[in-house]
Amino acid sequence: MTIAPVQRTASTAWTDAHLILQLEEVVETELNRHLKVAKEWMPHEFVPWSQGRDFDGALGGEAWALDQSKVTPLGRVALVVNLLTEDNLPSYHHEIATMFGREGAWGTWVHRWTAEEGRHGIALRDYLLTTRAVDPVELERARMIHMSEGFESDNAHSMLHSVAYVAFQELATRISHRNTGHYAGDPLCEQLLAKIANDENLHMVFYRNLLKAALDFAPDQTMRAIADVVTDFRMPGHGMPGFERSAAQLAIGGIYNLRIHHDDVLQPVLRHLKVMEIRGLGPAGQLAQDELGRFLEGLDAQASKFDERQAALLARKAANAARK
């Protein structure tokens, strides 16, 4: 099946201002849909407050130690990455409020999204500190460093690039939270992360549907934005302290890696939008579509090589553990 985009309404490129106005009704529709399907949940219900106790310092409590939590080492790394990513919410809010505006349906969505994301950071921090899953001093120092750097989007130059990025990034975040829950070693933590992951999935649907609408009336520009975002994608937490080392651990551990990125993040969104099936594009759109296709083929090959290295490494670890 192929999809023919609608005739473009202008021979010149759409400006960001015109795109925002054109998508206003779609935003309102998607906002109303989101508010109907989003389920209220309370962060405090997923924090085991009875496990909490004073830390050392001003209150003279018990110092943190590694063996005080049942969260796995891999889960601990992932939870810190996930929380520090959420911590930069003020910068994210500034980015999208500047890009999309604070009026009308766009503004209502920006504030609603920010409120939901804020809930994630609150819940994760309360859980981590109450269960003593991480060193609170190191966590606070990492937060200060990361937030002091702030966040500047790679896609702030373009409204379509911004929408394309968050469509993929929200799904990537959902996958990261969900897989972290699977590997955390604590059923309560998994329940909490399932709630957060569900929010992230709804955010993805919102932006994915905007992207779908943009493909209808600005197919060449939107295809270019999708191709650029996919080929240069990186997670918003890339600037946090020790991110490369943490990302490598998460990749080997199966929380987020090339195979997951290709199969569970990029492909679901692209298949839903039928991006590779669109015909009738102009020269710029066709070029972008071709570039995207070649990139996906190359990424799949890279992911296969990673799969082989991961399997070999895990086999060696299992063998060493058996000998011990």
Short mmCIF file of C-alpha atoms in Angstrom, two decimals:
data_model
loop_
_atom_site.label_atom_id
_atom_site.label_comp_id
_atom_site.label_asym_id
_atom_site.label_seq_id
_atom_site.Cartn_x
_atom_site.Cartn_y
_atom_site.Cartn_z
CA MET A 1 0.00 0.00 0.00
CA THR A 2 1.26 3.48 -0.83
CA ILE A 3 0.08 6.81 0.45
CA ALA A 4 -0.12 9.93 -1.68
CA PRO A 5 0.27 13.17 0.29
CA VAL A 6 -2.26 15.90 -0.28
CA GLN A 7 -1.35 18.70 -2.64
CA ARG A 8 0.74 21.34 -0.92
CA THR A 9 -1.10 24.59 -0.46
CA ALA A 10 1.90 26.76 -1.24
CA SER A 11 5.00 26.54 -3.37
CA THR A 12 7.15 28.00 -0.62
CA ALA A 13 8.18 26.35 2.63
CA TRP A 14 5.92 26.65 5.64
CA THR A 15 7.25 28.94 8.35
CA ASP A 16 7.14 27.88 12.00
CA ALA A 17 4.42 30.45 12.68
CA HIS A 18 2.25 29.11 9.88
CA LEU A 19 2.85 25.52 10.96
CA ILE A 20 1.78 26.29 14.53
CA LEU A 21 -1.40 27.95 13.27
CA GLN A 22 -2.10 25.14 10.83
CA LEU A 23 -1.76 22.51 13.55
CA GLU A 24 -3.80 24.38 16.18
CA GLU A 25 -6.98 22.38 15.57
CA VAL A 26 -5.04 19.11 15.58
CA VAL A 27 -3.43 20.10 18.87
CA GLU A 28 -6.85 20.84 20.37
CA THR A 29 -8.19 17.47 19.18
CA GLU A 30 -5.17 15.61 20.51
CA LEU A 31 -5.24 17.52 23.80
CA ASN A 32 -8.89 16.59 24.35
CA ARG A 33 -8.14 12.97 23.48
CA HIS A 34 -5.20 12.96 25.88
CA LEU A 35 -7.25 14.38 28.75
CA LYS A 36 -9.91 11.71 28.23
CA VAL A 37 -7.53 8.74 28.21
CA ALA A 38 -4.92 9.90 30.72
CA LYS A 39 -5.47 8.22 34.07
CA GLU A 40 -4.81 10.09 37.28
CA TRP A 41 -2.30 8.44 39.60
CA MET A 42 -0.70 9.51 42.85
CA PRO A 43 3.09 9.38 43.25
CA HIS A 44 2.89 8.95 47.02
CA GLU A 45 1.09 5.64 46.59
CA PHE A 46 4.18 4.08 45.03
CA VAL A 47 6.71 5.22 47.62
CA PRO A 48 7.26 2.88 50.62
CA TRP A 49 7.38 5.63 53.22
CA SER A 50 7.58 3.12 56.08
CA GLN A 51 11.07 2.18 54.87
CA GLY A 52 12.30 5.76 55.22
CA ARG A 53 14.66 6.87 57.96
CA ASP A 54 16.98 9.77 58.65
CA PHE A 55 20.29 10.04 56.86
CA ASP A 56 23.48 11.18 58.52
CA GLY A 57 24.21 14.90 58.61
CA ALA A 58 22.07 17.48 60.35
CA LEU A 59 19.63 14.84 61.64
CA GLY A 60 22.35 12.45 62.82
CA GLY A 61 20.75 9.46 61.14
CA GLU A 62 22.21 6.43 59.40
CA ALA A 63 24.76 6.95 56.64
CA TRP A 64 23.93 5.53 53.21
CA ALA A 65 25.49 2.19 52.28
CA LEU A 66 25.31 0.17 49.08
CA ASP A 67 23.70 -2.85 50.70
CA GLN A 68 20.69 -0.96 52.07
CA SER A 69 18.54 -1.41 48.96
CA LYS A 70 17.34 -4.42 47.01
CA VAL A 71 17.53 -2.52 43.71
CA THR A 72 19.96 -4.22 41.35
CA PRO A 73 23.21 -2.51 40.27
CA LEU A 74 21.87 -2.17 36.72
CA GLY A 75 18.57 -0.82 38.01
CA ARG A 76 20.41 1.72 40.15
CA VAL A 77 22.35 3.08 37.17
CA ALA A 78 19.21 3.28 35.03
CA LEU A 79 17.16 4.95 37.76
CA VAL A 80 19.76 7.67 38.22
CA VAL A 81 19.93 8.31 34.46
CA ASN A 82 16.13 8.40 34.26
CA LEU A 83 15.79 10.78 37.21
CA LEU A 84 18.54 13.16 36.08
CA THR A 85 16.88 13.27 32.68
CA GLU A 86 13.57 14.22 34.31
CA ASP A 87 15.33 16.79 36.51
CA ASN A 88 16.03 19.08 33.57
CA LEU A 89 12.30 19.79 33.24
CA PRO A 90 12.69 23.59 33.66
CA SER A 91 14.89 23.66 30.55
CA TYR A 92 12.53 21.38 28.62
CA HIS A 93 9.56 23.56 29.54
CA HIS A 94 11.42 26.65 28.37
CA GLU A 95 12.25 24.96 25.07
CA ILE A 96 8.71 23.89 24.20
CA ALA A 97 7.02 27.00 25.61
CA THR A 98 9.33 29.13 23.47
CA MET A 99 8.74 27.00 20.40
CA PHE A 100 5.00 26.29 20.68
CA GLY A 101 3.83 29.31 22.68
CA ARG A 102 1.65 29.59 25.78
CA GLU A 103 -1.65 30.54 24.18
CA GLY A 104 -4.60 28.44 23.07
CA ALA A 105 -4.45 24.68 22.80
CA TRP A 106 -0.68 24.72 22.35
CA GLY A 107 -0.20 26.53 25.65
CA THR A 108 -2.62 24.27 27.49
CA TRP A 109 -0.71 21.24 26.22
CA VAL A 110 2.68 22.70 27.17
CA HIS A 111 1.58 23.23 30.77
CA ARG A 112 -0.22 19.89 31.03
CA TRP A 113 2.83 18.05 29.69
CA THR A 114 5.07 19.89 32.15
CA ALA A 115 2.81 18.98 35.08
CA GLU A 116 2.82 15.30 34.14
CA GLU A 117 6.57 15.22 33.65
CA GLY A 118 7.07 16.96 36.98
CA ARG A 119 5.16 14.13 38.64
CA HIS A 120 7.71 11.66 37.27
CA GLY A 121 10.68 13.40 38.83
CA ILE A 122 8.91 13.76 42.19
CA ALA A 123 7.98 10.09 42.32
CA LEU A 124 11.40 8.81 41.26
CA ARG A 125 13.31 10.95 43.75
CA ASP A 126 11.00 10.05 46.64
CA TYR A 127 11.31 6.35 45.82
CA LEU A 128 15.10 6.43 45.49
CA LEU A 129 15.69 8.32 48.73
CA THR A 130 13.11 6.46 50.80
CA THR A 131 14.40 3.05 49.74
CA ARG A 132 18.05 4.19 49.90
CA ALA A 133 18.57 2.89 46.39
CA VAL A 134 21.28 5.46 45.61
CA ASP A 135 23.82 7.59 47.43
CA PRO A 136 21.86 10.81 48.18
CA VAL A 137 25.00 12.96 48.21
CA GLU A 138 26.21 11.73 44.82
CA LEU A 139 22.70 12.05 43.41
CA GLU A 140 22.39 15.67 44.54
CA ARG A 141 25.82 16.57 43.21
CA ALA A 142 24.99 15.00 39.85
CA ARG A 143 21.68 16.91 39.80
CA MET A 144 23.44 20.21 40.45
CA ILE A 145 25.97 19.61 37.70
CA HIS A 146 23.38 18.46 35.18
CA MET A 147 20.87 21.22 35.83
CA SER A 148 23.59 23.87 35.93
CA GLU A 149 24.46 22.90 32.37
CA GLY A 150 20.81 23.16 31.36
CA PHE A 151 19.46 21.70 28.13
CA GLU A 152 19.50 23.11 24.64
CA SER A 153 17.64 21.16 22.01
CA ASP A 154 19.42 20.11 18.85
CA ASN A 155 16.16 20.93 17.05
CA ALA A 156 15.32 24.40 18.38
CA HIS A 157 15.86 25.82 14.90
CA SER A 158 12.71 24.20 13.53
CA MET A 159 9.20 23.54 14.76
CA LEU A 160 8.84 20.40 12.62
CA HIS A 161 12.19 19.06 13.78
CA SER A 162 11.11 19.66 17.38
CA VAL A 163 7.84 17.76 16.92
CA ALA A 164 9.63 14.92 15.13
CA TYR A 165 12.22 14.68 17.89
CA VAL A 166 9.77 14.46 20.77
CA ALA A 167 7.68 11.87 18.91
CA PHE A 168 10.67 9.52 19.01
CA GLN A 169 12.13 10.73 22.30
CA GLU A 170 8.94 10.20 24.28
CA LEU A 171 8.78 6.61 23.10
CA ALA A 172 12.47 6.13 23.87
CA THR A 173 11.85 7.42 27.39
CA ARG A 174 8.86 5.11 27.79
CA ILE A 175 10.97 2.11 26.76
CA SER A 176 13.80 3.13 29.09
CA HIS A 177 11.47 3.45 32.10
CA ARG A 178 9.66 0.20 31.35
CA ASN A 179 12.84 -1.81 30.90
CA THR A 180 14.35 -0.26 34.01
CA GLY A 181 11.35 -1.54 35.94
CA HIS A 182 11.89 -5.05 34.58
CA TYR A 183 15.52 -5.08 35.73
CA ALA A 184 15.22 -3.10 38.99
CA GLY A 185 14.66 -6.09 41.24
CA ASP A 186 11.81 -4.46 43.18
CA PRO A 187 8.16 -5.09 42.21
CA LEU A 188 7.09 -1.72 43.65
CA CYS A 189 9.69 0.07 41.53
CA GLU A 190 8.39 -1.77 38.48
CA GLN A 191 4.83 -0.65 39.26
CA LEU A 192 5.96 2.96 39.62
CA LEU A 193 7.90 2.91 36.37
CA ALA A 194 4.96 1.30 34.57
CA LYS A 195 2.84 4.32 35.57
CA ILE A 196 5.51 6.72 34.33
CA ALA A 197 5.98 4.74 31.12
CA ASN A 198 2.26 4.93 30.42
CA ASP A 199 2.37 8.74 30.68
CA GLU A 200 5.32 8.83 28.31
CA ASN A 201 3.51 6.65 25.81
CA LEU A 202 0.55 9.03 25.77
CA HIS A 203 2.93 11.92 25.19
CA MET A 204 4.41 10.02 22.25
CA VAL A 205 0.97 9.47 20.74
CA PHE A 206 0.22 13.19 20.97
CA TYR A 207 3.35 14.22 19.09
CA ARG A 208 3.20 11.31 16.66
CA ASN A 209 -0.29 12.37 15.62
CA LEU A 210 0.88 15.95 15.08
CA LEU A 211 3.63 14.59 12.88
CA LYS A 212 1.08 12.60 10.91
CA ALA A 213 -0.99 15.74 10.29
CA ALA A 214 2.12 17.66 9.21
CA LEU A 215 2.93 14.95 6.67
CA ASP A 216 -0.46 15.56 5.07
CA PHE A 217 0.00 19.27 4.33
CA ALA A 218 3.79 19.73 4.37
CA PRO A 219 5.11 16.33 3.26
CA ASP A 220 8.52 17.40 1.97
CA GLN A 221 9.40 19.53 4.99
CA THR A 222 8.13 16.93 7.43
CA MET A 223 10.03 14.13 5.70
CA ARG A 224 13.18 16.22 5.90
CA ALA A 225 12.61 16.81 9.60
CA ILE A 226 12.02 13.12 10.28
CA ALA A 227 15.14 12.09 8.38
CA ASP A 228 17.30 14.67 10.17
CA VAL A 229 16.00 13.75 13.61
CA VAL A 230 16.34 10.00 13.11
CA THR A 231 19.86 10.17 11.72
CA ASP A 232 21.14 12.55 14.44
CA PHE A 233 19.05 11.35 17.38
CA ARG A 234 20.42 11.47 20.90
CA MET A 235 18.69 11.30 24.25
CA PRO A 236 18.14 14.53 26.23
CA GLY A 237 20.28 13.23 29.12
CA HIS A 238 23.44 13.05 27.01
CA GLY A 239 25.03 15.92 28.90
CA MET A 240 24.75 14.44 32.40
CA PRO A 241 27.90 13.41 34.31
CA GLY A 242 29.19 9.99 33.27
CA PHE A 243 26.48 9.52 30.64
CA GLU A 244 28.65 7.56 28.20
CA ARG A 245 29.65 5.01 30.83
CA SER A 246 26.08 4.68 32.08
CA ALA A 247 24.73 4.34 28.54
CA ALA A 248 27.18 1.52 27.87
CA GLN A 249 26.02 -0.32 31.00
CA LEU A 250 22.37 0.12 30.02
CA ALA A 251 23.10 -1.11 26.51
CA ILE A 252 24.82 -4.30 27.64
CA GLY A 253 22.20 -4.86 30.33
CA GLY A 254 19.36 -4.69 27.80
CA ILE A 255 17.63 -1.53 29.02
CA TYR A 256 18.40 0.64 26.00
CA ASN A 257 20.69 -0.15 23.07
CA LEU A 258 20.90 0.01 19.29
CA ARG A 259 18.60 -2.97 18.76
CA ILE A 260 15.96 -1.54 21.08
CA HIS A 261 16.34 1.91 19.50
CA HIS A 262 15.85 0.50 16.00
CA ASP A 263 13.14 -2.07 16.69
CA ASP A 264 11.15 -0.56 19.55
CA VAL A 265 11.49 3.19 19.04
CA LEU A 266 12.18 4.18 15.44
CA GLN A 267 10.31 1.46 13.60
CA PRO A 268 6.97 1.66 15.48
CA VAL A 269 6.65 5.40 14.85
CA LEU A 270 7.80 5.19 11.23
CA ARG A 271 5.50 2.25 10.50
CA HIS A 272 2.52 4.02 12.04
CA LEU A 273 3.18 7.07 9.89
CA LYS A 274 3.91 4.84 6.85
CA VAL A 275 6.85 7.12 6.17
CA MET A 276 8.58 4.82 3.72
CA GLU A 277 5.37 4.22 1.75
CA ILE A 278 4.62 7.85 0.92
CA ARG A 279 4.80 8.58 -2.80
CA GLY A 280 4.49 11.79 -4.79
CA LEU A 281 7.06 13.70 -2.78
CA GLY A 282 8.99 16.58 -4.27
CA PRO A 283 12.76 16.34 -4.84
CA ALA A 284 13.61 17.45 -1.29
CA GLY A 285 11.15 15.03 0.30
CA GLN A 286 12.29 12.16 -1.89
CA LEU A 287 15.91 12.81 -1.04
CA ALA A 288 15.09 12.80 2.67
CA GLN A 289 13.09 9.58 2.35
CA ASP A 290 15.97 7.88 0.52
CA GLU A 291 18.46 9.05 3.15
CA LEU A 292 16.20 7.73 5.89
CA GLY A 293 15.91 4.33 4.22
CA ARG A 294 19.67 3.98 3.84
CA PHE A 295 20.24 5.06 7.43
CA LEU A 296 17.77 2.52 8.80
CA GLU A 297 19.44 -0.27 6.85
CA GLY A 298 22.82 0.75 8.25
CA LEU A 299 21.47 1.05 11.78
CA ASP A 300 19.94 -2.40 11.57
CA ALA A 301 23.31 -3.81 10.54
CA GLN A 302 25.02 -1.99 13.43
CA ALA A 303 22.41 -3.33 15.82
CA SER A 304 23.06 -6.88 14.61
CA LYS A 305 26.77 -6.48 15.30
CA PHE A 306 25.96 -5.12 18.74
CA ASP A 307 23.68 -8.12 19.39
CA GLU A 308 26.59 -10.45 18.65
CA ARG A 309 28.99 -8.57 20.93
CA GLN A 310 26.40 -8.40 23.69
CA ALA A 311 25.70 -12.15 23.50
CA ALA A 312 29.43 -12.94 23.63
CA LEU A 313 30.00 -10.63 26.60
CA LEU A 314 27.05 -12.02 28.55
CA ALA A 315 28.23 -15.57 27.81
CA ARG A 316 31.69 -14.77 29.19
CA LYS A 317 30.16 -13.22 32.31
CA ALA A 318 27.98 -16.28 32.85
CA ALA A 319 30.96 -18.59 32.41
CA ASN A 320 33.05 -16.60 34.89
CA ALA A 321 30.22 -16.62 37.41
CA ALA A 322 29.83 -20.40 37.04
CA ARG A 323 33.55 -20.95 37.70
CA LYS A 324 33.30 -18.93 40.89
#
